[in-house]
mmCIF file of C-alpha atoms in Angstrom:
data_model
loop_
_atom_site.group_PDB
_atom_site.id
_atom_site.type_symbol
_atom_site.label_atom_id
_atom_site.label_comp_id
_atom_site.label_asym_id
_atom_site.label_seq_id
_atom_site.Cartn_x
_atom_site.Cartn_y
_atom_site.Cartn_z
ATOM 1 C CA MET A 1 243.529 31.324 111.597
ATOM 2 C CA ASP A 2 242.568 34.165 108.329
ATOM 3 C CA VAL A 3 244.933 36.585 107.710
ATOM 4 C CA ASP A 4 244.241 39.866 106.192
ATOM 5 C CA LEU A 5 247.427 41.226 103.410
ATOM 6 C CA ALA A 6 244.936 44.176 103.384
ATOM 7 C CA ALA A 7 245.658 44.794 107.417
ATOM 8 C CA LEU A 8 248.883 43.828 107.705
ATOM 9 C CA PRO A 9 249.968 45.158 111.712
ATOM 10 C CA ASP A 10 253.355 47.406 111.179
ATOM 11 C CA ASP A 11 254.594 45.813 114.900
ATOM 12 C CA VAL A 12 257.590 43.770 113.963
ATOM 13 C CA GLU A 13 256.593 41.367 117.059
ATOM 14 C CA THR A 14 252.745 41.177 116.269
ATOM 15 C CA LEU A 15 253.532 39.302 112.383
ATOM 16 C CA GLN A 16 255.942 37.170 114.666
ATOM 17 C CA ARG A 17 253.134 35.885 116.412
ATOM 18 C CA MET A 18 251.104 35.048 113.438
ATOM 19 C CA VAL A 19 253.837 33.921 111.182
ATOM 20 C CA ARG A 20 253.931 30.990 113.813
ATOM 21 C CA THR A 21 250.425 30.827 114.571
ATOM 22 C CA LEU A 22 250.378 29.861 111.016
ATOM 23 C CA ALA A 23 253.433 27.799 110.657
ATOM 24 C CA ALA A 24 251.620 26.111 113.794
ATOM 25 C CA GLU A 25 248.886 24.966 112.357
ATOM 26 C CA ARG A 26 250.697 24.041 109.202
ATOM 27 C CA SER A 27 252.220 21.131 110.928
ATOM 28 C CA SER A 28 249.140 20.649 112.527
ATOM 29 C CA LEU A 29 247.223 20.599 109.799
ATOM 30 C CA SER A 30 249.364 18.099 108.138
ATOM 31 C CA ALA A 31 250.124 15.932 110.988
ATOM 32 C CA ALA A 32 245.899 15.211 111.502
ATOM 33 C CA LYS A 33 245.931 14.652 107.442
ATOM 34 C CA ALA A 34 248.725 11.629 108.059
ATOM 35 C CA GLU A 35 246.903 10.319 110.502
ATOM 36 C CA ILE A 36 243.751 10.551 107.546
ATOM 37 C CA GLU A 37 245.804 8.260 105.652
ATOM 38 C CA ARG A 38 247.225 5.895 107.946
ATOM 39 C CA LEU A 39 244.366 5.497 109.279
ATOM 40 C CA ARG A 40 243.075 5.056 105.099
ATOM 41 C CA LEU A 41 245.499 2.679 104.990
ATOM 42 C CA ILE A 42 244.535 0.661 107.858
ATOM 43 C CA ILE A 43 240.903 -0.523 106.064
ATOM 44 C CA ARG A 44 242.565 -0.899 102.841
ATOM 45 C CA LYS A 45 244.135 -4.146 104.068
ATOM 46 C CA LEU A 46 241.130 -5.404 106.285
ATOM 47 C CA GLN A 47 239.712 -5.193 102.710
ATOM 48 C CA ARG A 48 242.416 -6.801 101.461
ATOM 49 C CA SER A 49 242.208 -9.750 103.893
ATOM 50 C CA GLN A 50 237.834 -9.546 104.024
ATOM 51 C CA PHE A 51 238.018 -10.142 99.862
ATOM 52 C CA GLY A 52 241.718 -11.559 98.665
ATOM 53 C CA ARG A 53 241.551 -14.141 96.849
ATOM 54 C CA ARG A 54 244.618 -16.169 99.071
ATOM 55 C CA ALA A 55 243.712 -13.959 102.413
ATOM 56 C CA GLU A 56 241.627 -15.628 105.405
ATOM 57 C CA ARG A 57 238.390 -14.414 105.251
ATOM 58 C CA LEU A 58 237.200 -12.623 108.456
ATOM 59 C CA ASP A 59 233.892 -13.155 110.055
ATOM 60 C CA ASP A 60 232.215 -9.790 109.342
ATOM 61 C CA ASP A 61 230.653 -8.577 112.331
ATOM 62 C CA GLN A 62 234.199 -8.546 113.471
ATOM 63 C CA LEU A 63 234.769 -6.593 110.335
ATOM 64 C CA GLN A 64 231.917 -4.028 110.270
ATOM 65 C CA LEU A 65 232.833 -2.914 114.314
ATOM 66 C CA GLY A 66 236.923 -3.125 112.404
ATOM 67 C CA PHE A 67 235.887 -0.356 110.608
ATOM 68 C CA GLU A 68 232.843 1.338 112.724
ATOM 69 C CA ASP A 69 236.109 2.190 114.687
ATOM 70 C CA LEU A 70 237.847 3.285 112.502
ATOM 71 C CA GLY A 71 235.180 5.666 110.550
ATOM 72 C CA ALA A 72 234.392 7.223 113.975
ATOM 73 C CA ASP A 73 238.777 7.972 114.220
ATOM 74 C CA ILE A 74 238.828 8.721 111.027
ATOM 75 C CA ALA A 75 236.166 12.002 111.603
ATOM 76 C CA ARG A 76 237.519 12.454 114.891
ATOM 77 C CA VAL A 77 240.782 13.544 113.501
ATOM 78 C CA GLU A 78 238.938 15.437 110.000
ATOM 79 C CA ALA A 79 237.069 17.345 113.040
ATOM 80 C CA THR A 80 240.910 19.227 114.113
ATOM 81 C CA LEU A 81 241.048 20.041 110.526
ATOM 82 C CA PRO A 82 239.660 23.513 108.991
ATOM 83 C CA SER A 83 236.080 23.410 107.018
ATOM 84 C CA ALA A 84 237.488 23.673 103.503
ATOM 85 C CA ALA A 85 239.947 20.739 103.964
ATOM 86 C CA ALA A 86 237.475 18.865 105.511
ATOM 87 C CA LYS A 87 234.947 19.508 103.532
ATOM 88 C CA THR A 88 236.860 17.934 99.946
ATOM 89 C CA PRO A 89 235.424 15.184 98.399
ATOM 90 C CA SER A 90 238.610 12.821 97.649
ATOM 91 C CA THR A 91 238.736 13.201 101.307
ATOM 92 C CA ARG A 92 235.531 11.557 102.878
ATOM 93 C CA LEU A 93 235.437 7.917 102.314
ATOM 94 C CA LEU A 94 232.035 8.463 104.715
ATOM 95 C CA ILE A 95 228.658 7.617 103.492
ATOM 96 C CA ASP A 96 226.655 10.114 101.684
ATOM 97 C CA ARG A 97 223.300 12.470 103.824
ATOM 98 C CA PRO A 98 220.399 9.536 104.051
ATOM 99 C CA SER A 99 217.337 10.688 103.228
ATOM 100 C CA MET A 100 214.673 11.512 106.014
ATOM 101 C CA PRO A 101 211.972 9.090 106.120
ATOM 102 C CA ALA A 102 208.347 10.617 106.074
ATOM 103 C CA HIS A 103 206.707 8.820 108.470
ATOM 104 C CA LEU A 104 208.964 10.886 111.334
ATOM 105 C CA PRO A 105 207.077 14.322 113.115
ATOM 106 C CA ARG A 106 207.860 16.936 112.231
ATOM 107 C CA GLU A 107 208.422 19.836 115.170
ATOM 108 C CA GLU A 108 209.924 23.054 113.626
ATOM 109 C CA MET A 109 212.187 25.718 115.085
ATOM 110 C CA ARG A 110 211.882 28.965 113.609
ATOM 111 C CA LEU A 111 214.630 31.255 113.364
ATOM 112 C CA ASP A 112 213.796 34.539 112.401
ATOM 113 C CA PHE A 113 214.357 39.044 113.325
ATOM 114 C CA GLU A 114 213.235 40.884 116.109
ATOM 115 C CA GLN A 115 212.776 43.516 114.195
ATOM 116 C CA GLN A 116 212.495 43.194 110.823
ATOM 117 C CA ALA A 117 215.015 45.992 110.139
ATOM 118 C CA CYS A 118 218.233 45.847 107.931
ATOM 119 C CA PRO A 119 220.390 46.310 110.185
ATOM 120 C CA CYS A 120 223.526 47.703 107.633
ATOM 121 C CA CYS A 121 220.648 51.024 106.539
ATOM 122 C CA GLY A 122 217.961 49.911 108.917
ATOM 123 C CA GLY A 123 215.606 49.895 106.073
ATOM 124 C CA GLU A 124 212.371 47.939 105.742
ATOM 125 C CA LEU A 125 213.305 43.651 105.497
ATOM 126 C CA HIS A 126 210.829 41.972 103.273
ATOM 127 C CA ARG A 127 210.370 38.038 103.169
ATOM 128 C CA ILE A 128 211.762 36.983 99.606
ATOM 129 C CA GLY A 129 212.743 33.259 101.161
ATOM 130 C CA GLU A 130 213.639 31.123 103.427
ATOM 131 C CA THR A 131 216.571 28.045 104.286
ATOM 132 C CA VAL A 132 214.610 24.867 105.312
ATOM 133 C CA SER A 133 217.955 21.591 107.069
ATOM 134 C CA GLU A 134 216.269 19.254 109.063
ATOM 135 C CA VAL A 135 218.782 17.226 111.389
ATOM 136 C CA LEU A 136 217.711 14.006 113.319
ATOM 137 C CA ASP A 137 216.949 14.184 116.891
ATOM 138 C CA TYR A 138 216.477 10.915 119.116
ATOM 139 C CA VAL A 139 214.050 10.807 122.695
ATOM 140 C CA PRO A 140 215.651 8.825 124.665
ATOM 141 C CA ALA A 141 213.354 5.936 126.035
ATOM 142 C CA ARG A 142 211.502 6.729 129.396
ATOM 143 C CA LEU A 143 209.566 4.548 131.782
ATOM 144 C CA ARG A 144 206.214 5.515 133.300
ATOM 145 C CA VAL A 145 204.053 4.548 136.136
ATOM 146 C CA ILE A 146 200.185 3.945 135.300
ATOM 147 C CA ARG A 147 198.022 4.247 138.550
ATOM 148 C CA ILE A 148 194.934 1.457 138.493
ATOM 149 C CA CYS A 149 192.211 2.877 140.572
ATOM 150 C CA ARG A 150 188.938 0.992 140.976
ATOM 151 C CA PRO A 151 186.450 2.888 143.295
ATOM 152 C CA ARG A 152 185.448 1.260 146.066
ATOM 153 C CA TYR A 153 181.376 0.862 146.058
ATOM 154 C CA GLY A 154 178.750 0.287 149.548
ATOM 155 C CA CYS A 155 174.858 0.084 149.076
ATOM 156 C CA ARG A 156 172.963 0.490 152.244
ATOM 157 C CA ALA A 157 170.369 -1.059 151.596
ATOM 158 C CA CYS A 158 172.016 -4.391 151.119
ATOM 159 C CA GLY A 159 175.514 -3.886 153.003
ATOM 160 C CA THR A 160 176.847 -5.366 149.518
ATOM 161 C CA ILE A 161 180.683 -3.401 148.299
ATOM 162 C CA HIS A 162 181.037 -3.580 144.776
ATOM 163 C CA GLN A 163 183.628 -2.055 142.910
ATOM 164 C CA ALA A 164 185.397 -2.635 138.614
ATOM 165 C CA PRO A 165 186.701 -6.129 138.093
ATOM 166 C CA ALA A 166 190.648 -5.853 138.186
ATOM 167 C CA PRO A 167 192.399 -5.582 134.686
ATOM 168 C CA GLU A 168 194.212 -9.069 133.677
ATOM 169 C CA ARG A 169 197.859 -8.642 133.848
ATOM 170 C CA PRO A 170 199.994 -10.854 131.078
ATOM 171 C CA ILE A 171 202.638 -12.434 133.975
ATOM 172 C CA ALA A 172 201.025 -12.865 137.265
ATOM 173 C CA LYS A 173 201.176 -10.338 140.324
ATOM 174 C CA GLY A 174 204.438 -8.960 137.861
ATOM 175 C CA LEU A 175 204.103 -4.820 136.896
ATOM 176 C CA ALA A 176 205.330 -5.211 133.897
ATOM 177 C CA THR A 177 202.552 -3.701 130.894
ATOM 178 C CA PRO A 178 202.557 -5.636 127.784
ATOM 179 C CA GLY A 179 204.263 -2.862 125.921
ATOM 180 C CA LEU A 180 207.155 -3.593 128.850
ATOM 181 C CA LEU A 181 207.237 -7.367 128.068
ATOM 182 C CA ALA A 182 207.619 -6.309 124.323
ATOM 183 C CA HIS A 183 210.579 -3.526 124.787
ATOM 184 C CA VAL A 184 212.405 -6.268 127.121
ATOM 185 C CA LEU A 185 212.260 -9.794 124.219
ATOM 186 C CA VAL A 186 212.544 -7.043 121.040
ATOM 187 C CA SER A 187 215.953 -5.924 123.073
ATOM 188 C CA LYS A 188 216.601 -10.216 123.943
ATOM 189 C CA TYR A 189 216.456 -11.439 121.168
ATOM 190 C CA CYS A 190 216.272 -8.686 118.176
ATOM 191 C CA ASP A 191 219.129 -6.193 119.300
ATOM 192 C CA HIS A 192 221.045 -9.304 120.818
ATOM 193 C CA LEU A 193 221.153 -7.023 124.899
ATOM 194 C CA PRO A 194 221.662 -9.375 127.694
ATOM 195 C CA LEU A 195 218.867 -9.458 130.624
ATOM 196 C CA TYR A 196 221.750 -8.217 133.197
ATOM 197 C CA ARG A 197 222.563 -5.212 130.068
ATOM 198 C CA GLN A 198 218.545 -4.504 130.497
ATOM 199 C CA SER A 199 218.665 -4.265 134.401
ATOM 200 C CA GLN A 200 221.631 -2.001 134.226
ATOM 201 C CA ILE A 201 219.915 0.669 131.734
ATOM 202 C CA PHE A 202 216.695 0.341 133.987
ATOM 203 C CA ALA A 203 219.051 1.128 136.719
ATOM 204 C CA ARG A 204 220.476 4.632 135.197
ATOM 205 C CA HIS A 205 216.969 5.802 134.850
ATOM 206 C CA GLY A 206 215.981 5.283 138.624
ATOM 207 C CA VAL A 207 214.093 1.750 138.687
ATOM 208 C CA GLU A 208 216.512 -1.331 140.381
ATOM 209 C CA LEU A 209 214.965 -4.350 138.115
ATOM 210 C CA ASP A 210 216.647 -7.950 138.489
ATOM 211 C CA ARG A 211 217.821 -9.970 136.049
ATOM 212 C CA SER A 212 215.699 -12.975 138.077
ATOM 213 C CA THR A 213 213.007 -11.223 137.872
ATOM 214 C CA LEU A 214 213.216 -9.811 134.357
ATOM 215 C CA ALA A 215 214.065 -13.613 133.341
ATOM 216 C CA ASN A 216 211.121 -14.552 134.799
ATOM 217 C CA TRP A 217 208.803 -12.016 132.600
ATOM 218 C CA VAL A 218 210.544 -14.030 129.685
ATOM 219 C CA GLY A 219 209.484 -17.092 130.317
ATOM 220 C CA GLY A 220 205.680 -15.546 131.906
ATOM 221 C CA ALA A 221 205.859 -14.627 127.968
ATOM 222 C CA ALA A 222 206.628 -16.852 125.970
ATOM 223 C CA TRP A 223 203.864 -18.647 127.425
ATOM 224 C CA TRP A 224 201.952 -16.585 126.145
ATOM 225 C CA LEU A 225 203.023 -16.736 122.795
ATOM 226 C CA GLU A 226 203.818 -20.609 122.148
ATOM 227 C CA PRO A 227 200.153 -20.306 120.362
ATOM 228 C CA LEU A 228 201.798 -18.262 117.953
ATOM 229 C CA GLN A 229 204.618 -20.180 118.111
ATOM 230 C CA ALA A 230 202.691 -23.416 117.491
ATOM 231 C CA ARG A 231 200.814 -21.300 113.950
ATOM 232 C CA LEU A 232 203.930 -20.705 112.937
ATOM 233 C CA ALA A 233 205.096 -24.436 112.549
ATOM 234 C CA GLU A 234 202.488 -25.550 112.073
ATOM 235 C CA HIS A 235 202.522 -22.989 108.454
ATOM 236 C CA VAL A 236 205.841 -23.739 108.044
ATOM 237 C CA PHE A 237 206.620 -27.205 107.734
ATOM 238 C CA ALA A 238 203.268 -27.424 105.497
ATOM 239 C CA SER A 239 204.755 -25.603 103.232
ATOM 240 C CA GLN A 240 207.593 -27.352 103.505
ATOM 241 C CA ASN A 241 205.548 -30.547 103.195
ATOM 242 C CA ALA A 242 203.888 -28.966 100.545
ATOM 243 C CA VAL A 243 207.091 -28.603 98.418
ATOM 244 C CA ARG A 244 209.005 -32.211 98.888
ATOM 245 C CA ARG A 245 206.018 -33.717 97.331
ATOM 246 C CA ARG A 246 206.234 -31.284 94.811
ATOM 247 C CA HIS A 247 209.014 -32.422 93.234
ATOM 248 C CA ALA A 248 209.850 -35.282 94.727
ATOM 249 C CA ASP A 249 209.446 -38.395 92.142
ATOM 250 C CA SER A 250 206.980 -40.830 91.921
ATOM 251 C CA ARG A 251 210.024 -42.892 90.269
ATOM 252 C CA THR A 252 210.207 -46.388 92.234
ATOM 253 C CA ARG A 253 214.390 -47.004 92.799
ATOM 254 C CA PRO A 254 215.949 -51.038 92.997
ATOM 255 C CA ARG A 255 217.284 -51.463 95.981
ATOM 256 C CA SER A 256 221.046 -52.214 96.417
ATOM 257 C CA ARG A 257 221.613 -56.043 97.929
ATOM 258 C CA PRO A 258 225.091 -56.263 98.455
ATOM 259 C CA HIS A 259 224.690 -60.336 99.241
ATOM 260 C CA GLN A 260 222.776 -61.076 95.524
ATOM 261 C CA ASP A 261 225.800 -62.269 93.627
ATOM 262 C CA ARG A 262 228.084 -63.029 96.029
ATOM 263 C CA PRO A 263 229.433 -66.731 95.165
ATOM 264 C CA PRO A 264 230.139 -68.600 98.661
ATOM 265 C CA LEU A 265 232.519 -68.332 100.687
ATOM 266 C CA GLY A 266 234.295 -71.087 100.010
ATOM 267 C CA LEU A 267 234.464 -71.058 96.099
ATOM 268 C CA ARG A 268 236.099 -67.185 96.395
ATOM 269 C CA ALA A 269 239.025 -67.111 93.947
#
């Protein structure tokens, strides 16, 4: 709460209400700072348990997952603080804001006055510069239906019917295009998103795709990728064999014969 000391009210009740409001804000501010300090103490303990000498090491993925939850909790508590207190360098543990990649498309949003007149005196305004800031937006993925229309033509002279051939589909009698198959494969094997979760995501878009259908798509796409997998395996194994031959020692080593120098059983001491 901002208080203008030059314009304090004369009413005692109003002054008491302002004092109570300031006291409540100060107590909530102290509680928020204490919560932030507690969360940061948990982060330091996790870091010591991960990188300490005698500590039992945690799995890196589990550790990062815990840091994500703690970072979200810290941001939630800091959102309740006043802007001046939340932006101090000593209270920020987050990473600096990343720069926007240059390859992303830009959509310009221009905010300007409707009338080029000064709101204070009514004089004419002239442009002296502009302030440009960028925010990162996400356009949700969307499904679409591609209608394949193939007109049929009949010949009155010979009575035949002609039509353009249908395009070949990656999955025989399947509904998936190559783009949708690539999305399912990348989500499953790169993003570790199981098929049943992908089925739930498609259901939110209003498309019911059973997990068995997605499994058939994955199997059909794997069949198309078998030649590529064979060439990649051939290339990798060839390079490994070349390295093995390059670093192999051509000198022969004597083979050990365990029973060569042993005396007969009856002559042993």
